[in-house]
Coordinates of C-alpha atoms and ligand atoms in Angstrom, one line a residue:
M43 CA 1.5 14.1 -8.7
L44 CA 2.9 16.0 -5.8
G45 CA 6.0 14.9 -4.2
A46 CA 8.7 11.9 -5.9
G47 CA 9.1 10.1 -2.3
V48 CA 8.9 6.5 -2.1
V49 CA 4.6 7.1 -3.1
G50 CA 5.7 9.8 -4.8
V51 CA 7.8 8.0 -7.3
S52 CA 5.2 4.1 -7.1
T53 CA 2.0 6.1 -7.4
A54 CA 3.5 8.2 -10.9
F55 CA 5.4 4.9 -12.1
A56 CA 1.9 3.3 -11.5
L57 CA -0.3 5.5 -13.8
A58 CA 2.7 6.2 -16.3
R59 CA 2.0 2.8 -16.8
L60 CA -1.6 2.7 -17.1
G61 CA -0.7 4.5 -20.0
H62 CA -1.5 8.4 -18.0
D63 CA 0.9 11.9 -19.0
V64 CA 2.3 11.8 -15.4
T65 CA 4.3 15.0 -14.6
V66 CA 6.6 14.8 -10.7
I67 CA 6.3 18.7 -9.2
D68 CA 8.7 18.2 -5.9
R69 CA 11.0 20.9 -4.0
H70 CA 13.6 19.2 -3.7
R71 CA 16.6 18.8 -6.5
D72 CA 16.6 15.1 -6.5
A73 CA 13.7 11.7 -5.7
A74 CA 13.9 11.0 -2.1
G75 CA 14.2 14.4 -1.1
G76 CA 12.3 13.8 2.2
A77 CA 11.0 11.8 4.5
S78 CA 12.7 8.5 1.9
H79 CA 16.2 9.6 1.6
A80 CA 18.4 7.7 4.0
N81 CA 14.6 5.8 5.5
G82 CA 15.9 2.4 7.5
A83 CA 15.7 0.3 3.7
Q84 CA 13.4 -2.3 5.1
L85 CA 10.7 -3.4 2.7
S86 CA 9.4 -5.2 6.1
Y87 CA 6.7 -6.8 4.9
S88 CA 6.0 -9.3 8.2
Y89 CA 6.4 -7.1 11.2
V90 CA 3.2 -4.5 10.3
D91 CA 2.5 -4.5 14.1
P92 CA 0.7 -0.4 14.3
L93 CA 2.1 1.9 16.5
A94 CA -1.1 3.6 18.4
G95 CA -2.7 0.0 20.1
P96 CA -3.0 -0.8 24.4
A97 CA -0.1 -2.2 24.3
I98 CA 1.8 1.6 24.2
L99 CA -0.4 2.9 26.7
K100 CA 1.7 1.9 29.7
S101 CA 5.4 3.2 28.1
L102 CA 3.2 6.6 27.2
P103 CA 4.5 8.9 30.9
R104 CA 7.7 7.6 30.6
Y105 CA 8.2 8.0 27.3
F106 CA 6.8 12.4 27.9
L107 CA 8.9 11.9 31.3
G108 CA 12.1 11.1 28.4
M109 CA 12.6 7.9 30.7
D110 CA 13.1 5.4 27.8
R111 CA 16.1 6.4 25.1
S112 CA 14.5 5.4 22.0
V113 CA 11.5 7.0 22.0
R114 CA 10.6 11.1 23.3
M115 CA 7.5 12.5 23.3
G116 CA 7.9 16.1 23.8
I117 CA 4.9 18.9 25.6
R118 CA 4.7 21.4 24.1
S119 CA 1.6 22.3 22.8
S120 CA 0.4 23.1 19.5
S121 CA -3.1 22.3 18.6
G122 CA -2.1 19.9 15.6
Y123 CA -0.2 17.6 18.6
L124 CA -2.9 17.7 20.5
S125 CA -5.5 16.5 17.9
W126 CA -3.7 14.0 16.6
G127 CA -2.2 12.9 20.1
L128 CA -6.2 12.0 20.6
K129 CA -7.1 11.0 17.3
F130 CA -3.9 8.2 18.6
L131 CA -5.4 7.3 21.9
G132 CA -8.8 6.6 19.7
N133 CA -6.6 3.6 17.8
C134 CA -5.0 2.6 20.9
T135 CA -8.6 0.2 21.8
P136 CA -7.6 -3.0 21.3
G137 CA -10.7 -3.3 18.5
Q138 CA -9.3 -0.5 16.1
Y139 CA -5.7 -1.6 17.8
R140 CA -7.1 -4.7 15.0
A141 CA -8.9 -3.5 12.3
N142 CA -5.8 -1.4 11.6
L143 CA -3.7 -4.6 11.4
R144 CA -5.9 -6.1 9.4
E145 CA -5.8 -3.1 7.5
R146 CA -1.8 -2.7 7.0
A147 CA -1.6 -6.5 6.6
A148 CA -3.4 -6.3 3.5
L149 CA -2.4 -3.3 2.3
S150 CA 1.2 -5.5 2.8
R151 CA 0.4 -8.0 1.6
Q152 CA -0.6 -6.2 -1.8
S153 CA 2.9 -4.1 -1.9
A154 CA 4.8 -7.3 -1.6
M155 CA 3.5 -8.7 -4.7
V156 CA 3.4 -5.5 -6.5
F157 CA 7.0 -4.7 -5.7
N158 CA 7.2 -8.3 -7.1
N159 CA 6.1 -7.3 -10.5
L160 CA 8.5 -4.3 -10.1
V161 CA 11.6 -6.4 -9.9
E162 CA 10.4 -8.1 -12.6
S163 CA 9.2 -5.1 -14.9
L164 CA 12.1 -2.4 -14.9
P165 CA 15.1 -3.8 -16.6
T166 CA 16.9 -6.8 -15.2
G167 CA 19.4 -5.5 -11.6
A168 CA 17.6 -1.9 -10.9
L169 CA 15.0 -2.9 -8.1
K170 CA 17.7 -5.0 -6.4
P171 CA 17.5 -5.8 -2.4
S172 CA 20.3 -6.4 -0.4
A173 CA 19.3 -8.2 1.8
S174 CA 16.4 -11.1 2.4
G175 CA 14.9 -12.3 5.2
K176 CA 14.4 -10.1 8.4
F177 CA 14.3 -10.9 12.4
V178 CA 12.9 -8.9 14.9
L179 CA 14.3 -9.7 18.3
V180 CA 12.9 -9.3 21.7
D181 CA 14.4 -9.5 25.1
T182 CA 12.4 -11.6 27.4
E183 CA 10.7 -14.7 27.1
K184 CA 7.4 -13.3 28.3
Q185 CA 7.8 -12.0 25.0
L186 CA 8.9 -14.2 23.2
E187 CA 5.6 -16.8 24.3
N188 CA 3.8 -13.4 23.6
E189 CA 4.9 -13.8 19.9
K190 CA 3.9 -17.5 19.7
A191 CA 0.2 -17.4 21.6
R192 CA -0.7 -14.6 18.9
Q193 CA 1.5 -16.2 15.6
P194 CA -2.3 -17.6 14.8
V195 CA -3.2 -14.2 14.1
Y196 CA -0.8 -13.0 12.0
S197 CA -1.1 -16.5 10.1
G198 CA -4.7 -15.8 9.2
L199 CA -3.5 -12.4 8.1
G200 CA -1.3 -14.1 5.5
L201 CA 1.9 -13.0 7.0
D202 CA 5.3 -15.3 7.2
R203 CA 6.4 -15.1 10.7
K204 CA 8.4 -17.6 12.3
V205 CA 9.2 -17.9 16.2
V206 CA 12.1 -18.6 16.6
N207 CA 14.6 -18.7 20.4
R208 CA 18.2 -17.9 20.1
T209 CA 19.5 -21.2 19.2
E210 CA 16.9 -21.3 15.9
A211 CA 18.0 -17.9 15.0
L212 CA 21.9 -18.2 15.2
T213 CA 21.6 -21.7 13.3
L214 CA 19.2 -19.2 10.4
S215 CA 21.5 -17.2 10.2
P216 CA 24.9 -17.2 12.3
V217 CA 26.2 -13.6 11.3
L218 CA 23.5 -12.7 14.8
A219 CA 26.2 -13.9 17.2
G220 CA 27.1 -10.6 17.7
I221 CA 24.1 -9.5 19.5
M222 CA 22.1 -12.6 20.4
Q223 CA 23.7 -12.4 23.5
R224 CA 21.3 -9.7 25.1
F225 CA 18.4 -11.1 23.1
C226 CA 16.4 -14.1 23.9
G227 CA 15.0 -14.7 20.0
G228 CA 12.6 -13.2 18.3
V229 CA 10.2 -13.2 14.8
Y230 CA 12.2 -14.6 11.9
S231 CA 10.6 -13.5 8.3
R232 CA 11.5 -15.0 5.3
T233 CA 10.3 -12.5 2.8
D234 CA 11.3 -9.3 4.0
L235 CA 13.9 -6.9 1.7
A236 CA 16.8 -4.5 2.8
L237 CA 16.8 -2.3 -0.4
D238 CA 18.5 1.1 0.0
P239 CA 15.3 4.0 -0.1
A240 CA 17.1 6.3 -2.5
A241 CA 18.1 3.1 -5.4
Y242 CA 15.1 2.3 -5.1
C243 CA 13.7 6.1 -6.4
A244 CA 16.3 5.7 -9.2
A245 CA 15.2 3.2 -10.5
L246 CA 11.0 4.2 -10.4
V247 CA 12.5 8.1 -11.2
S248 CA 14.3 6.5 -15.0
G249 CA 11.2 3.9 -15.2
A250 CA 8.4 6.6 -15.1
Q251 CA 10.6 8.9 -17.9
N252 CA 10.6 5.2 -19.6
F253 CA 7.0 5.9 -20.1
G254 CA 7.3 9.5 -20.8
T255 CA 6.5 11.1 -17.3
T256 CA 8.2 14.5 -17.1
F257 CA 10.4 15.5 -13.1
M258 CA 9.8 19.2 -12.1
F259 CA 12.3 19.0 -9.4
G260 CA 13.7 22.6 -7.4
E261 CA 9.9 23.4 -7.5
A262 CA 7.8 23.7 -4.2
V263 CA 3.4 23.6 -4.4
T264 CA 1.9 26.8 -3.2
G265 CA -2.0 25.5 -3.9
F266 CA -3.8 24.2 -5.9
A267 CA -5.9 26.4 -8.1
V268 CA -10.0 24.2 -8.4
T269 CA -13.2 26.2 -10.0
G270 CA -16.3 24.2 -9.4
G271 CA -15.6 22.2 -6.9
Q272 CA -13.0 20.2 -9.1
V273 CA -9.0 20.9 -8.6
T274 CA -7.5 21.2 -11.9
G275 CA -3.9 23.7 -10.9
V276 CA -1.5 24.0 -9.1
R277 CA 0.7 26.6 -8.2
T278 CA 4.4 27.2 -7.9
A279 CA 6.2 30.2 -7.8
N280 CA 6.3 30.2 -11.4
G281 CA 2.2 29.8 -12.0
C282 CA 0.0 28.2 -12.8
L283 CA 0.5 25.1 -14.0
P284 CA -3.2 23.0 -15.0
F285 CA -3.3 19.5 -14.9
D286 CA -7.1 17.5 -15.3
R287 CA -6.1 15.2 -12.1
V288 CA -3.5 15.5 -9.1
I289 CA -2.7 13.3 -6.7
V290 CA -0.5 14.2 -3.5
C291 CA 2.1 12.4 -2.5
A292 CA 3.4 14.8 -0.3
G293 CA 4.3 12.8 3.2
N294 CA 4.4 15.5 5.3
G295 CA 4.3 18.5 4.2
T296 CA 0.5 17.5 2.8
P297 CA -1.7 18.7 5.9
E298 CA -1.0 22.2 5.3
L299 CA -1.9 22.4 0.8
L300 CA -4.8 20.5 1.6
V301 CA -6.2 22.0 5.0
P302 CA -6.7 25.8 2.7
L303 CA -9.0 23.3 0.8
G304 CA -11.0 22.0 3.8
V305 CA -9.4 18.8 3.9
P306 CA -8.0 17.9 6.6
V307 CA -5.0 14.9 7.0
P308 CA -3.4 14.0 10.6
V309 CA -0.5 13.2 10.0
Y310 CA 2.1 14.6 12.2
P311 CA 6.3 14.1 11.8
V312 CA 7.9 12.2 14.2
R313 CA 12.2 11.9 13.6
G314 CA 14.0 9.6 13.4
Y315 CA 17.6 8.8 12.3
S316 CA 20.1 7.0 10.3
F317 CA 23.5 6.1 9.8
T318 CA 25.1 4.9 6.5
L319 CA 28.3 2.6 6.9
P320 CA 30.7 0.6 6.4
S321 CA 29.7 -3.0 6.2
G322 CA 31.8 -4.6 9.5
E323 CA 34.3 -7.6 8.7
K324 CA 30.9 -10.3 7.8
A325 CA 28.0 -9.4 6.2
L326 CA 24.5 -9.2 8.1
S327 CA 22.7 -10.4 4.9
V328 CA 20.0 -10.6 6.7
S329 CA 17.3 -8.1 8.8
V330 CA 17.4 -7.2 12.0
T331 CA 15.3 -5.3 14.6
S332 CA 15.7 -4.4 18.1
L333 CA 12.2 -4.1 19.4
R334 CA 13.1 -2.9 22.6
H335 CA 15.2 0.0 21.5
K336 CA 13.3 0.3 18.2
I337 CA 17.1 0.8 15.9
V338 CA 16.9 -1.7 12.5
Y339 CA 19.6 -2.4 10.9
A340 CA 20.2 -3.7 7.3
D341 CA 23.1 -4.8 4.6
L342 CA 22.8 -2.4 2.0
G343 CA 25.0 -4.0 0.7
D344 CA 29.1 -2.9 0.6
T345 CA 27.3 -0.4 3.5
V346 CA 24.9 -1.1 6.2
R347 CA 21.4 1.0 7.6
V348 CA 21.5 1.8 11.1
A349 CA 18.1 3.8 11.6
G350 CA 15.9 4.6 14.2
F351 CA 13.9 6.1 17.0
F352 CA 11.0 7.9 17.3
D353 CA 11.2 11.5 18.4
I354 CA 7.3 13.6 18.6
N355 CA 7.1 17.0 18.6
R356 CA 10.6 17.3 20.2
A357 CA 12.4 21.4 19.1
T358 CA 14.9 20.6 16.8
S359 CA 18.6 21.9 18.6
T360 CA 18.0 17.7 20.6
I361 CA 18.9 16.6 16.8
A362 CA 23.3 16.5 17.1
S363 CA 22.5 14.9 20.3
R364 CA 20.1 11.4 19.1
L365 CA 22.3 10.6 16.2
R366 CA 25.5 9.9 18.7
E367 CA 23.3 8.0 21.3
L368 CA 22.1 6.3 17.9
L369 CA 25.0 5.1 17.0
N370 CA 26.0 4.6 20.6
L371 CA 22.9 2.7 21.6
A372 CA 23.6 1.2 17.9
R373 CA 27.3 0.3 18.8
R374 CA 26.0 -1.0 21.8
I375 CA 23.9 -3.6 20.7
W376 CA 25.7 -5.3 17.9
P377 CA 29.4 -4.6 17.7
D378 CA 30.6 -5.9 15.1
A379 CA 27.8 -5.5 12.2
A380 CA 29.4 -2.8 11.2
D381 CA 32.4 -0.1 11.2
Y382 CA 31.0 2.6 13.7
D383 CA 33.7 5.1 13.9
H384 CA 33.7 5.7 10.2
P385 CA 30.4 6.6 8.9
C386 CA 30.1 7.5 5.4
S387 CA 26.6 9.5 6.5
E388 CA 24.3 10.7 8.9
W389 CA 20.5 11.9 8.7
T390 CA 17.5 12.6 9.9
G391 CA 13.7 12.7 8.9
C392 CA 10.5 12.1 10.1
R393 CA 8.1 9.6 9.5
P394 CA 4.6 11.1 9.2
M395 CA 2.3 9.1 10.5
T396 CA -1.5 9.0 10.3
P397 CA -3.1 8.3 14.9
S398 CA -4.1 4.2 13.2
G399 CA -0.8 4.3 11.1
V400 CA -3.1 3.4 7.9
P401 CA -2.0 6.0 5.7
V402 CA -4.9 8.1 4.0
T403 CA -5.4 7.1 0.2
G404 CA -8.4 7.8 -1.9
E405 CA -9.8 10.5 -3.5
S406 CA -10.7 13.7 -1.3
P407 CA -14.1 15.7 -1.1
V408 CA -12.2 17.4 -4.4
K409 CA -13.0 15.7 -7.5
N410 CA -10.0 14.6 -8.8
L411 CA -8.0 15.3 -6.5
Y412 CA -6.0 12.9 -5.3
I413 CA -4.2 11.5 -1.5
N414 CA -1.3 8.8 -0.9
A415 CA 0.3 10.7 2.2
G416 CA 0.6 9.2 6.1
H417 CA 2.3 6.2 5.1
G418 CA 4.4 6.7 8.6
S419 CA 6.9 4.1 9.7
L420 CA 7.4 1.1 7.3
G421 CA 6.1 3.9 4.2
Y422 CA 8.6 2.4 1.7
T423 CA 7.3 -1.3 2.6
F424 CA 3.8 0.3 1.3
A425 CA 4.8 2.5 -1.2
A426 CA 4.0 0.1 -4.0
G427 CA 0.4 -1.1 -2.9
S428 CA 0.1 1.9 -2.0
A429 CA -0.1 2.8 -5.7
A430 CA -1.7 1.1 -6.8
R431 CA -4.5 1.6 -5.1
I432 CA -4.5 4.5 -6.1
A433 CA -3.7 3.6 -9.8
A434 CA -6.8 1.0 -10.2
M435 CA -9.1 4.0 -8.3
I436 CA -7.7 6.5 -11.8
G437 CA -7.9 3.1 -14.2
P438 CA -5.7 3.1 -17.1
A439 CA -5.6 6.3 -19.9
N440 CA -6.7 4.1 -22.6
E441 CA -5.6 1.0 -24.0
R442 CA -1.9 2.0 -23.9
G443 CA -2.6 1.1 -20.1
I444 CA -0.3 -2.6 -18.6
P445 CA -2.7 -3.4 -16.1
D446 CA -0.3 -3.5 -12.7
D447 CA -0.3 -7.5 -12.4
G448 CA 0.3 -8.0 -16.0
E449 CA 3.1 -9.5 -17.7
P450 CA 6.5 -7.5 -17.3
E451 CA 6.0 -5.6 -20.4
Y452 CA 9.4 -3.3 -19.6
A453 CA 11.3 -3.5 -22.6
A454 CA 8.4 -3.6 -25.4
Q455 CA 7.8 0.6 -23.7
Ligands
FAD49 C1 14.5 6.8 10.6 C2 13.4 6.9 10.1 C3 13.7 4.3 9.8 C4 12.8 4.9 8.7 N1 12.1 3.5 8.1 C5 12.0 2.8 7.2 C6 12.2 1.2 6.6 O1 12.4 0.1 7.1 N2 10.6 0.8 6.5 C7 9.9 1.9 6.0 O2 9.2 0.9 5.2 N3 9.6 2.9 6.3 C8 11.6 3.4 6.7 N4 10.2 5.0 7.5 C9 9.5 5.8 7.0 C10 9.2 6.5 5.1 O3 10.9 5.9 4.8 C11 8.2 7.1 4.6 O4 6.8 7.0 5.8 C12 8.1 7.3 3.4 O5 8.9 7.9 3.0 C13 7.3 8.4 3.0 O6 7.4 7.8 1.5 P1 6.5 9.5 1.5 O7 6.8 9.9 -0.3 O8 4.6 9.8 1.5 O9 7.0 11.0 1.6 P2 8.7 12.3 1.6 O10 9.3 10.8 1.5 O11 8.6 12.8 2.9 O12 8.2 12.3 -0.9 C14 7.9 13.3 0.3 C15 8.2 14.2 -1.1 O13 6.5 15.6 -1.2 C16 7.7 16.5 -1.4 N5 6.7 18.0 -1.1 C17 6.2 17.5 0.6 N6 5.6 19.7 -0.1 C18 5.8 19.9 -1.1 C19 5.1 21.1 -1.7 N7 4.8 21.8 -1.0 N8 5.9 21.4 -3.0 C20 6.6 20.6 -3.6 N9 7.0 19.8 -3.1 C21 6.4 19.0 -1.6 C22 8.7 16.6 -0.2 O14 10.2 17.6 -1.2 C23 9.1 14.9 -0.2 O15 9.8 14.8 -1.4 C24 11.5 5.8 8.7 C25 11.2 6.9 8.0 C26 12.0 7.3 9.1 C27 12.2 8.9 9.4

């Protein structure tokens, strides 16, 4: 197994639970060292609309011209960016958008189910969401009407969404008083959760270790050993390690590893930023997303995670100013959500985005080499479901294997 982000640790746990001898290799010193580290912390099971769709087309000029605070697209040319961008545009047709939404909804439903099983399987309290319920807020009546009109589509996809106006939102969650004057309502999802992704990874690492999984941190994989069209091991600076199967959960590192094998994976990094802040006077106890500003607020107990912005193909020299912009904008939108003057930490990371918004999950053309990557802006949400899909493809190692949706078994190990 390659990669110990939310996707890698979820996959390792799912396979270890099926009785496989699993080794996870990651170049970071610990789990969640990449895109998973301090993400928005939302398990956003109900709001899974892909970025690529007809609606984004009219905003693209503003993004390219730097006229939108929350989304910036650089114009530096690179062949990877160009081909990814063209595929992204190909996914903006109404038909492709609907197909991608359906895929993401199915993965999301499965992920919610598997996450609940994980809560039951791991020791009590190991996976304890810090907030439940999420509002995605919109600022115009027209958007609210659109959300209402589309409600049957989402209900048909099994997504738990309720359109609420400002008064209804405040009744459901009076803590929103400090933010609702800017918004006319939004979509409320009762079953969406918040949980620190670093805590999620730590719990899954420990759970996988209890099933015998080995973690090799601080080790970079440089390539694969392939014999007769079949993967036989991975190469690192310290030599070649033999494995029967390899699952690549390397997020943004996936394309450069697989291109030499003739397996192109259309994953492109989309940068975002986050702050972890001391909680404000009142606990938020819900998650909130501002659709227009592309900012999320998640209650993590003593702290609040504020995350957001989508920057594509931009110089890293802009990171410091973008962090400042995020903090200032988040404060302006919801002043009493957190103590903005004393951030506990700041962070930036890149979402591993596919053009369609649907992750690449399955066996590659190289036998016994699997890919679980490209989870984009909802990788944390999708991690449990896509791990279960890989585990189902590979199947139990032997009679010790426990089916993914089986009874809690942790105590028996
Ligand atoms: C600002 C921001 C906010 C977000 N908010 C949310 C949210 O609220 N909800 C949500 O669902 N998603 C969110 N996401 C998206 C989510 O964080 C990602 O989709 C997810 O973390 C991807 O997980 P991953 O395991 O695929 O990748 P990573 O976490 O990046 O893991 C890949 C791992 O592979 C390792 N690796 C790569 N190449 C090699 C190599 N050659 N050798 C050894 N190791 C290697 C890396 O070190 C890394 O640890 C957010 C992302 C960002 C940036």
